[in-house]
């Protein structure tokens, strides 16, 4: 799973950097969306430990 997360970060890194440099509002939205996705992945990993 950690490999998948790193791959995702690599894939969207350019987009995040572009927004960071050009559109603060879009950057904030993308960052929040990414954090939400990572939180969901983490929650699923925790649930998987007990099922």
PDB file of C-alpha atoms in Angstrom:
ATOM      1  CA  UNK A   1       0.000   0.000   0.000  1.00  0.00           C
ATOM      2  CA  UNK A   2       2.868   2.376   0.747  1.00  0.00           C
ATOM      3  CA  UNK A   3       4.157   1.843  -2.784  1.00  0.00           C
ATOM      4  CA  UNK A   4       0.740   2.785  -4.153  1.00  0.00           C
ATOM      5  CA  UNK A   5       0.658   5.971  -2.090  1.00  0.00           C
ATOM      6  CA  UNK A   6       4.117   6.955  -3.301  1.00  0.00           C
ATOM      7  CA  UNK A   7       3.102   6.295  -6.912  1.00  0.00           C
ATOM      8  CA  UNK A   8       0.031   8.495  -6.491  1.00  0.00           C
ATOM      9  CA  UNK A   9       2.141  11.288  -5.039  1.00  0.00           C
ATOM     10  CA  UNK A  10       4.537  11.048  -7.988  1.00  0.00           C
ATOM     11  CA  UNK A  11       1.704  11.079 -10.512  1.00  0.00           C
ATOM     12  CA  UNK A  12      -0.012  14.171  -9.121  1.00  0.00           C
ATOM     13  CA  UNK A  13       3.094  15.982  -7.953  1.00  0.00           C
ATOM     14  CA  UNK A  14       3.335  18.133 -11.067  1.00  0.00           C
ATOM     15  CA  UNK A  15      -0.334  19.108 -10.833  1.00  0.00           C
ATOM     16  CA  UNK A  16      -0.014  20.062  -7.174  1.00  0.00           C
ATOM     17  CA  UNK A  17       3.118  22.088  -7.904  1.00  0.00           C
ATOM     18  CA  UNK A  18       1.399  23.867 -10.804  1.00  0.00           C
ATOM     19  CA  UNK A  19      -1.571  24.826  -8.644  1.00  0.00           C
ATOM     20  CA  UNK A  20       0.701  25.884  -5.806  1.00  0.00           C
ATOM     21  CA  UNK A  21       2.458  28.304  -8.137  1.00  0.00           C
ATOM     22  CA  UNK A  22      -0.582  29.597 -10.053  1.00  0.00           C
ATOM     23  CA  UNK A  23      -3.829  29.199  -8.100  1.00  0.00           C
ATOM     24  CA  UNK A  24      -3.840  29.158  -4.309  1.00  0.00           C
ATOM     25  CA  UNK A  25      -7.522  28.194  -4.070  1.00  0.00           C
ATOM     26  CA  UNK A  26      -7.122  25.232  -6.437  1.00  0.00           C
ATOM     27  CA  UNK A  27      -3.988  24.194  -4.558  1.00  0.00           C
ATOM     28  CA  UNK A  28      -5.861  24.208  -1.258  1.00  0.00           C
ATOM     29  CA  UNK A  29      -8.697  22.176  -2.765  1.00  0.00           C
ATOM     30  CA  UNK A  30      -6.347  19.628  -4.301  1.00  0.00           C
ATOM     31  CA  UNK A  31      -4.419  19.329  -1.039  1.00  0.00           C
ATOM     32  CA  UNK A  32      -7.594  18.782   0.967  1.00  0.00           C
ATOM     33  CA  UNK A  33      -8.835  16.206  -1.533  1.00  0.00           C
ATOM     34  CA  UNK A  34      -5.549  14.338  -1.390  1.00  0.00           C
ATOM     35  CA  UNK A  35      -5.565  14.352   2.404  1.00  0.00           C
ATOM     36  CA  UNK A  36      -9.133  13.017   2.427  1.00  0.00           C
ATOM     37  CA  UNK A  37      -8.151  10.209   0.049  1.00  0.00           C
ATOM     38  CA  UNK A  38      -5.136   9.300   2.172  1.00  0.00           C
ATOM     39  CA  UNK A  39      -7.308   9.295   5.307  1.00  0.00           C
ATOM     40  CA  UNK A  40      -9.749   6.897   3.639  1.00  0.00           C
ATOM     41  CA  UNK A  41      -6.905   4.599   2.582  1.00  0.00           C
ATOM     42  CA  UNK A  42      -5.512   4.655   6.127  1.00  0.00           C
ATOM     43  CA  UNK A  43      -8.934   3.872   7.604  1.00  0.00           C
ATOM     44  CA  UNK A  44      -9.346   0.944   5.212  1.00  0.00           C
ATOM     45  CA  UNK A  45      -5.927  -0.393   6.194  1.00  0.00           C
ATOM     46  CA  UNK A  46      -6.888  -0.232   9.868  1.00  0.00           C
ATOM     47  CA  UNK A  47     -10.213  -1.957   9.232  1.00  0.00           C
ATOM     48  CA  UNK A  48      -8.417  -4.629   7.218  1.00  0.00           C
ATOM     49  CA  UNK A  49      -6.322  -5.542  10.230  1.00  0.00           C
ATOM     50  CA  UNK A  50      -9.441  -6.728  12.062  1.00  0.00           C
ATOM     51  CA  UNK A  51     -11.421  -8.385   9.301  1.00  0.00           C
TER      52      UNK A  51
END
